[in-house]
Coordinates of C-alpha atoms and ligand atoms in Angstrom, one line a residue:
X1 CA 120.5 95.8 127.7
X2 CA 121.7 99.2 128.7
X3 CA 118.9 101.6 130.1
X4 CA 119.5 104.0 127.2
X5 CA 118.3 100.7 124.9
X6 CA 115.5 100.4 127.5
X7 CA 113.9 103.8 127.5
X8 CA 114.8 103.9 123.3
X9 CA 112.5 100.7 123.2
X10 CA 110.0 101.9 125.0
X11 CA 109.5 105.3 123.2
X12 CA 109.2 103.1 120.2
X13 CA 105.4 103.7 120.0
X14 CA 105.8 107.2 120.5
X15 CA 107.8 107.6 118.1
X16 CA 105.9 105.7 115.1
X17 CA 102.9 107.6 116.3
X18 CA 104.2 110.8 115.6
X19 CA 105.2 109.1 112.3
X20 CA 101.7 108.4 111.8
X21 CA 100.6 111.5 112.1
X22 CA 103.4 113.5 109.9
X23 CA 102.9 111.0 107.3
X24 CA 99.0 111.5 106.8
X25 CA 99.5 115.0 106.5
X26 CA 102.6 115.6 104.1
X27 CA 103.9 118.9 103.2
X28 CA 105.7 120.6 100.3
X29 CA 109.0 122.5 100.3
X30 CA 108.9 125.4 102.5
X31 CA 105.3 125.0 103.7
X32 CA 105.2 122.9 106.5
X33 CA 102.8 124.8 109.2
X34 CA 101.2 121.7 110.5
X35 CA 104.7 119.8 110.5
X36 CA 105.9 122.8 112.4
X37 CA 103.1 122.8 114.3
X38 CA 103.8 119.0 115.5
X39 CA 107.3 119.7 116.1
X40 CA 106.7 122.9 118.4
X41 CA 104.0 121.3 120.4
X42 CA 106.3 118.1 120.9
X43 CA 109.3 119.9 122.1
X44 CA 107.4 122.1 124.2
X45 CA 106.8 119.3 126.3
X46 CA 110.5 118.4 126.7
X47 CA 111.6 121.7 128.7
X48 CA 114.3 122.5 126.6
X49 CA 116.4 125.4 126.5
X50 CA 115.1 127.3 123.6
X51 CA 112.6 126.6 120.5
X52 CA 112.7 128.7 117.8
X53 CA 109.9 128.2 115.0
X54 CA 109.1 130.3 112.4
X55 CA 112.7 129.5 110.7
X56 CA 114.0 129.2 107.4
X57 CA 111.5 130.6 104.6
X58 CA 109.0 130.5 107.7
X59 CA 108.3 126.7 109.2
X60 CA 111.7 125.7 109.9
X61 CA 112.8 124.9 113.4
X62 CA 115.7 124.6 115.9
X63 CA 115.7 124.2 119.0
X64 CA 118.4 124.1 122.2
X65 CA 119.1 121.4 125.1
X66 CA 121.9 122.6 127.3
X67 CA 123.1 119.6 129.5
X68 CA 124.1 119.4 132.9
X69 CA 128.0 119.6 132.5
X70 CA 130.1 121.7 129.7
X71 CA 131.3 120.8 126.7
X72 CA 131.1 121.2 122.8
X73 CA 127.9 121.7 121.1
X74 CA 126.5 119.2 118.4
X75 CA 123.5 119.8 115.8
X76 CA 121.5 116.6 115.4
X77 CA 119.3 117.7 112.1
X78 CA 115.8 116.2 110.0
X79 CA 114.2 117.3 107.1
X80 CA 110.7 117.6 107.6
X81 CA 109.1 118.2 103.5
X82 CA 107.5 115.5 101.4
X83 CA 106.8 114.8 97.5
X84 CA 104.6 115.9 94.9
X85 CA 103.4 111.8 95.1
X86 CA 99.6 109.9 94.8
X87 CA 100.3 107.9 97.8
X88 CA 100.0 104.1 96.9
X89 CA 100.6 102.3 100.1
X90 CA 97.0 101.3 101.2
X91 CA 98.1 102.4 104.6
X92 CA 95.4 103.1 107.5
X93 CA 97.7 106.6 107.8
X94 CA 98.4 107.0 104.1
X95 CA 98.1 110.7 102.8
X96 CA 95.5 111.9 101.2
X97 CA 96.0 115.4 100.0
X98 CA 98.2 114.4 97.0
X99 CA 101.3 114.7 98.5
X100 CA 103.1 112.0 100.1
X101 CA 106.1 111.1 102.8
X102 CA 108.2 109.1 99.8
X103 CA 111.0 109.5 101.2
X104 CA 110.9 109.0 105.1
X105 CA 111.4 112.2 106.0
X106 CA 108.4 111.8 108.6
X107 CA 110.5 109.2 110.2
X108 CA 113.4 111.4 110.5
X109 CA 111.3 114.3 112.4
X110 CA 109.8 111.7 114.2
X111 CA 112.8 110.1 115.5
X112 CA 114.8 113.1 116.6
X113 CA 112.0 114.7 118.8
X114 CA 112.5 110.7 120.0
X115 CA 116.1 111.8 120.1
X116 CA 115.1 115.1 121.6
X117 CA 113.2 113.5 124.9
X118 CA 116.0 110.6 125.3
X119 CA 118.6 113.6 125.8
X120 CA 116.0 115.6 127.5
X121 CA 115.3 112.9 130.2
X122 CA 119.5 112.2 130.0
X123 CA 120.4 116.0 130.6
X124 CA 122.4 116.0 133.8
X125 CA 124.8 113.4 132.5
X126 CA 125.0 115.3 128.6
X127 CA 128.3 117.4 129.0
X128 CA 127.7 120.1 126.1
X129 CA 124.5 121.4 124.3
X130 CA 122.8 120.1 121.4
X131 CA 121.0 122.1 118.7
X132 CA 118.5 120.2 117.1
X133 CA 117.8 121.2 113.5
X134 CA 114.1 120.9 111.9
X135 CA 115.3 121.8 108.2
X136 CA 112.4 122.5 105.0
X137 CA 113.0 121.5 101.7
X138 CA 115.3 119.1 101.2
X139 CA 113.6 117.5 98.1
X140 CA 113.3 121.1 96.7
X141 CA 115.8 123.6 97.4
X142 CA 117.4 125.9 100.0
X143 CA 116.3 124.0 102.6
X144 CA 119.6 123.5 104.3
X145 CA 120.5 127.4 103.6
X146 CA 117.7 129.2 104.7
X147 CA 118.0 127.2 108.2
X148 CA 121.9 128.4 108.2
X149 CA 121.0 132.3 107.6
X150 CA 118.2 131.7 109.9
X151 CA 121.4 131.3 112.7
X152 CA 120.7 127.2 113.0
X153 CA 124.6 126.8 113.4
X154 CA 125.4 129.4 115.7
X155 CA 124.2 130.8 119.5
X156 CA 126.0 128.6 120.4
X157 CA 128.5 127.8 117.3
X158 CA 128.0 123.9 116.7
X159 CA 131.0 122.3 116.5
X160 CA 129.9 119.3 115.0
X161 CA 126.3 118.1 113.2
X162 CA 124.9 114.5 112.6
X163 CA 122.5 113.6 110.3
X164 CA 120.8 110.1 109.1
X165 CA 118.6 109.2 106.3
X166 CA 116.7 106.4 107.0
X167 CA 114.8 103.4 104.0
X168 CA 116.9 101.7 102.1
X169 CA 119.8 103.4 100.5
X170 CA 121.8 100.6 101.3
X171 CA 121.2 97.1 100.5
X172 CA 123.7 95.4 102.7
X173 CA 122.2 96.4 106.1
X174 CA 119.8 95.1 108.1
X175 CA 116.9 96.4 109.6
X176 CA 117.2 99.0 112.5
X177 CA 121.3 98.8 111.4
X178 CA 123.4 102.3 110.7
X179 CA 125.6 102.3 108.0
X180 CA 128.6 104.5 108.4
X181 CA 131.4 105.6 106.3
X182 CA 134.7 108.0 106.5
X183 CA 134.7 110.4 103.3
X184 CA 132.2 110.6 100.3
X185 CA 128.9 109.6 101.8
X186 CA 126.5 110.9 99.1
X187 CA 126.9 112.6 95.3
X188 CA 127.3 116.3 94.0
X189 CA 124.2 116.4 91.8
X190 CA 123.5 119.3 89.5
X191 CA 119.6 119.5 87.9
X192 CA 120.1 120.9 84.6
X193 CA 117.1 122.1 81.7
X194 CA 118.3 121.6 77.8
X195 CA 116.1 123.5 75.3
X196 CA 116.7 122.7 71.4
X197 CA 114.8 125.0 68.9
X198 CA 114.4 124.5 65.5
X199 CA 111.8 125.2 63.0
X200 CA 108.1 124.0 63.3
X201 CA 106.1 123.2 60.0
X202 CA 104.2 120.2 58.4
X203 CA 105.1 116.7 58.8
X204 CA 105.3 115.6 55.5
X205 CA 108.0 118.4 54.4
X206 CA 110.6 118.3 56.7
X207 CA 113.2 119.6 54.5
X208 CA 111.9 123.0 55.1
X209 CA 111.8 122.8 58.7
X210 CA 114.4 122.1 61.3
X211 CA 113.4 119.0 63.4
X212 CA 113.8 119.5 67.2
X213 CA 112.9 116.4 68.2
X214 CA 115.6 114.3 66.2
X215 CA 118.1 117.0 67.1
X216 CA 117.1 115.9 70.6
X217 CA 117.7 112.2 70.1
X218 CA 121.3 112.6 68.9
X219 CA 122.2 115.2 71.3
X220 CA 120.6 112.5 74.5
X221 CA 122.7 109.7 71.9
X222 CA 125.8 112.1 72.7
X223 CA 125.6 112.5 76.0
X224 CA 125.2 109.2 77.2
X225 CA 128.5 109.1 76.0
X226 CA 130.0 111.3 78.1
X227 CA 130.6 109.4 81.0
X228 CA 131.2 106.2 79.1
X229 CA 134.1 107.6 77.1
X230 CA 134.9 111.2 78.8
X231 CA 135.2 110.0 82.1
X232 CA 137.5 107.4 83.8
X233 CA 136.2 104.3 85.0
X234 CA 137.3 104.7 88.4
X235 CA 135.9 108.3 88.6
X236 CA 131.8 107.7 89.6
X237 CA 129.5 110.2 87.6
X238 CA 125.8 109.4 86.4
X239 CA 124.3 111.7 83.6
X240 CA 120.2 111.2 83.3
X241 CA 117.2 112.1 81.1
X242 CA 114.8 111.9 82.8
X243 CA 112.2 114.1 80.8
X244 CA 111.4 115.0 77.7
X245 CA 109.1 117.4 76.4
X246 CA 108.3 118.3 72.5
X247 CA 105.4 118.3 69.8
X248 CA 101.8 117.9 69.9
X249 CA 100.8 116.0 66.8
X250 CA 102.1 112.6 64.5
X251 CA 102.0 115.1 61.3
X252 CA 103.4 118.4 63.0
X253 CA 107.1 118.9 63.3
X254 CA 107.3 121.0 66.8
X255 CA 109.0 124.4 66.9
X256 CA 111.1 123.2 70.2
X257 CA 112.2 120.5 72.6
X258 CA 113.0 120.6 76.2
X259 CA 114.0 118.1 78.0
X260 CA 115.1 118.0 82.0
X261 CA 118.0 115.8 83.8
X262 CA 120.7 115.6 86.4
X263 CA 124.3 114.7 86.8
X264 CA 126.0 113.2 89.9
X265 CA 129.5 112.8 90.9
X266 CA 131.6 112.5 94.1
X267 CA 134.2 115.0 93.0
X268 CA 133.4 119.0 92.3
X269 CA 135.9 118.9 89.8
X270 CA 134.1 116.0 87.5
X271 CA 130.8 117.9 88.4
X272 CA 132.1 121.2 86.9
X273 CA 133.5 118.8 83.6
X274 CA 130.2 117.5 83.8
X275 CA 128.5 121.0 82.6
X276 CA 131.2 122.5 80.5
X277 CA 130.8 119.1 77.9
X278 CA 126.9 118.6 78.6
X279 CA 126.7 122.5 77.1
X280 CA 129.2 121.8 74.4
X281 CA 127.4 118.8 73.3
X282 CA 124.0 120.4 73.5
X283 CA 124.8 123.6 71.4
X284 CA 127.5 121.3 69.0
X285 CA 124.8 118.9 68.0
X286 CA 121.7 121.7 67.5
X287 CA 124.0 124.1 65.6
X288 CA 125.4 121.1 63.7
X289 CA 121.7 119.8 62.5
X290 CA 120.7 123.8 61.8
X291 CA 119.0 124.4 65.3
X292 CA 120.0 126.1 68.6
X293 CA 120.2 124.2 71.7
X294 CA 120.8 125.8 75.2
X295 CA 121.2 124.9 78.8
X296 CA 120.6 126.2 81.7
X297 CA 121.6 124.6 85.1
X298 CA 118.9 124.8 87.5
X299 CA 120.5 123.8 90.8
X300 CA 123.7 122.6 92.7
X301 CA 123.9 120.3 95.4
X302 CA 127.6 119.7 96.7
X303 CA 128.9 116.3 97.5
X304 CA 128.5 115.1 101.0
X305 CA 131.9 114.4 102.4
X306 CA 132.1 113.0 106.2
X307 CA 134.8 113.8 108.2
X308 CA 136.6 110.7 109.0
X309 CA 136.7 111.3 112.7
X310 CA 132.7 112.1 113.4
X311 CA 132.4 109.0 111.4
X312 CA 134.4 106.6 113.2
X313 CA 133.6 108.2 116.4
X314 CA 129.6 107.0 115.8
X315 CA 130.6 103.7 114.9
X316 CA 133.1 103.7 118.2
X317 CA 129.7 105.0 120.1
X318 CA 127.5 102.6 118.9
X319 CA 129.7 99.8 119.0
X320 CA 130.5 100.7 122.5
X321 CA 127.3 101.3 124.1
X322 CA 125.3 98.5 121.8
X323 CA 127.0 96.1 120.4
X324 CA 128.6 95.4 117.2
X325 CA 126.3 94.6 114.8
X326 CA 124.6 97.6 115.3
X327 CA 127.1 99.3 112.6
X328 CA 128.3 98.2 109.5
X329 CA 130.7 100.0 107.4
X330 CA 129.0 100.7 103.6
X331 CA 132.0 100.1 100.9
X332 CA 131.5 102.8 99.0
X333 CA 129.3 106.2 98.5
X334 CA 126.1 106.4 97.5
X335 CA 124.9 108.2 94.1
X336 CA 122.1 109.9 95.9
X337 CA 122.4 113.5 96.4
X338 CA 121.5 115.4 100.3
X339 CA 121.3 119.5 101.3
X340 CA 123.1 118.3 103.9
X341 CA 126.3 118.8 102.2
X342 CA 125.7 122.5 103.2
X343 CA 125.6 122.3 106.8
X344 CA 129.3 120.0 106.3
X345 CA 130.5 122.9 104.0
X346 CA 130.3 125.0 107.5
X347 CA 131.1 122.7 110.3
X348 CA 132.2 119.2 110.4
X349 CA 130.0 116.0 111.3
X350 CA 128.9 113.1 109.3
X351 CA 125.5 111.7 107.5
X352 CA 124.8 108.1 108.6
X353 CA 122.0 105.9 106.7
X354 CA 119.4 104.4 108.8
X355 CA 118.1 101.0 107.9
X356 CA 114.0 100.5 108.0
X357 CA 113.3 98.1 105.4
X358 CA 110.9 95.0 106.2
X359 CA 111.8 91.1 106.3
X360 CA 109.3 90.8 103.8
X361 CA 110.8 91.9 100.1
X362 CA 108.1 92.3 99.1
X363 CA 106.9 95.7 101.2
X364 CA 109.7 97.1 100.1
X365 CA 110.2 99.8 97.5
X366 CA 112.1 102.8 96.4
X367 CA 112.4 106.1 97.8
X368 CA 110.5 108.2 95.6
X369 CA 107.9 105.2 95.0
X370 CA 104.1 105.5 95.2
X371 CA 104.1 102.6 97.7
X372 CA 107.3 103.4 99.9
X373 CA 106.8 102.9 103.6
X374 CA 109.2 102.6 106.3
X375 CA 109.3 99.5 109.0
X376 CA 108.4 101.6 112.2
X377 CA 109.6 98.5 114.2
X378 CA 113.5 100.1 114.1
X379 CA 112.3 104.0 114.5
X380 CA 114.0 103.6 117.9
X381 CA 117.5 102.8 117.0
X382 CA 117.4 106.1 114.7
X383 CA 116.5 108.0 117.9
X384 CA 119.3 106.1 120.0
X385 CA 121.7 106.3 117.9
X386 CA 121.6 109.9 118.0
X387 CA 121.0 110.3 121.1
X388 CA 124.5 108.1 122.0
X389 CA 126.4 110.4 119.7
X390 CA 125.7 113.1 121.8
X391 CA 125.8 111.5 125.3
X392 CA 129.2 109.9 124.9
X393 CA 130.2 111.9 121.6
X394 CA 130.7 115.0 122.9
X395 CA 132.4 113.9 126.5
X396 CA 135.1 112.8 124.0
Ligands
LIG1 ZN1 114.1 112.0 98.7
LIG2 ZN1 115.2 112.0 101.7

């Protein structure tokens, strides 16, 4: 066992703590004081370089480690916001204000200040800087872009940025593993809202209304076949409903319909093909059953592509300074969707997933689930991971 495993080990506790105490008080979007809070009085004990709070739309952070010798500069980044989620877990730590950490993101703050005080403690042998990024928002939006205008990337310009998500987005690893991959890493997603008016009146004469509610069956009928017969098998795309909204009463025919949903792809180009037949099929089948349908699309995420060579180079890192099995390359992408795509539309870099699901099947559940929970046993290898990236990374 190297000393960087040592010290990671140790700081295990640490680390889960902190966990502890983000997850018991979750935040939404781009109000995070008492995230921020943690985060500033944590690094302030490091003796960095620089912390800057106060980012973003007001709670984001960065902060700045400049290491004992020269070299490049590397943004290691977490998202810090939760979910509109009834926490479930029965934890001792569980949330209680109605929000809830669903989605691990108070294991990725929690493992890059670990990340933060590995480096810290390893400065005189780092050769470079590294930013550290403590993003809002990225279940919401603008997250990622508000902590770019707020100057995240630049003072120094960062050459290259990491990020890891950690649960289980990937079945095949084990826990405490880091699944890595050169290319598409996660899905374009684009949130869209479909509204179909018609004519409301009583529910025994429907011949002198206009129906929104069937026009919305055939048009969700419709585009479930988009993807099926539109788009080519070897091309991924996923078009959802995942809401539907319309009526009050058994005996009223409703005046309108809305519904809410999402598409994902891996290529901008099926993404924009995506909207131009989701809005043709929308207004065709309202105006073609004597209503009006419209959509509106309601937010962008673009795909997250890694570039090959910050890719490899963390599995050449970790394979290097740990071992083997401490990587496994995933097959192919992921159909979730990250901001982080934003930060890799400005500077190259890579998005790793970070495995922290339990022997036991059964603790485990989805991201997004009431019951989620992470295995705090592996925080450390998050934090070490990172931290070898930049140690060795950046000599390179
Ligand atoms: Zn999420
Ligand atoms: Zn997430």
């Amino acid at each position: 066992m190297n000393n960087l495993e040592t010290r990671a080990r140790e700081l295990n506790e640490a680390i889960a703590e902190v966990r502890r105490e983000l997850h018991a008080h979750p935040e939404l979007e781009h109000d995070l004081p008492f995230t921020e809070g943690v985060v500033v009085r944590e690094l302030g004990r490091l003796g960095l370089d620089e912390v800057k709070s106060g980012q973003g739309r007001g709670h984001g952070v960065y902060a700045t480690l400049k290491g004992g010798k020269p070299g490049k500069t590397i943004a290691l980044r977490a998202d810090m916001d939760a979910l509109p989620i009834q926490e479930e877990t029965g934890l001792p730590f569980a949330s209680t204000n109605g929000a809830m950490h669903a989605c691990g993101h108070d294991a990725h703050v929690a493992m890059l200040l670990g990340a933060a005080r590995l480096l810290a403690e390893a400065r005189d042998e780092l050769a470079g800087t590294v930013r550290f990024i403590f993003q809002p928002s990225e279940e919401a939006d603008s997250g990622a872009a508000s902590m770019i205008e707020s100057g995240a990337l630049e003072n120094p310009n960062v050459d290259e940025i990491i990020g890891l998500h950690t649960g289980n987005l990937w079945s095949g690893l084990r826990p405490g593993q880091i699944g890595w991959r050169a290319g598409p890493m996660m899905a374009s997603t684009n949130a869209f809202k479909i509204l179909i008016k018609g004519k409301g009146g009583h529910g025994a004469i429907p011949h002198l209304s206009v129906d929104p509610i069937v026009i919305a069956a055939e048009a969700i009928v419709r585009l479930q076949t988009l993807v099926s017969r539109e788009v080519s098998p070897f091309d991924p795309a996923v078009l959802t409903i995942g809401s539907i909204a319309g009526g009050k009463a058994g005996n009223v025919i409703a005046g309108s319909c809305e519904m809410l949903g999402m598409t994902r792809a891996f290529d901008p180009k099926l993404a924009e093909f995506l909207r131009e037949r989701l809005r043709a099929t929308v207004e065709n089948t309202a105006s073609s059953m004597r209503g009006h349908g419209t959509v509106d699309f309601i937010g962008y995420l673009p795909p997250v592509v890694n570039d090959p060579a910050c890719a490899r180079k963390m599995r050449d890192v970790l394979e290097g300074v740990f071992g083997k099995d401490w990587v496994q390359e995933l097959a192919f992408p992921s159909t979730g969707a990250e901001d982080f795509a934003f930060y890799l539309e400005k500077v190259p870099g890579a998005f790793f997933f970070h495995c922290s699901t339990f022997d036991d099947p059964e603790r485990n559940y989805p991201h997004h689930n009431s019951k989620f929970d992470v295995n705090e046993s592996v925080l450390w290898t998050g934090a070490a991971a990172m931290t070898a990236y930049a140690l060795k990374g950046l000599a390179s």
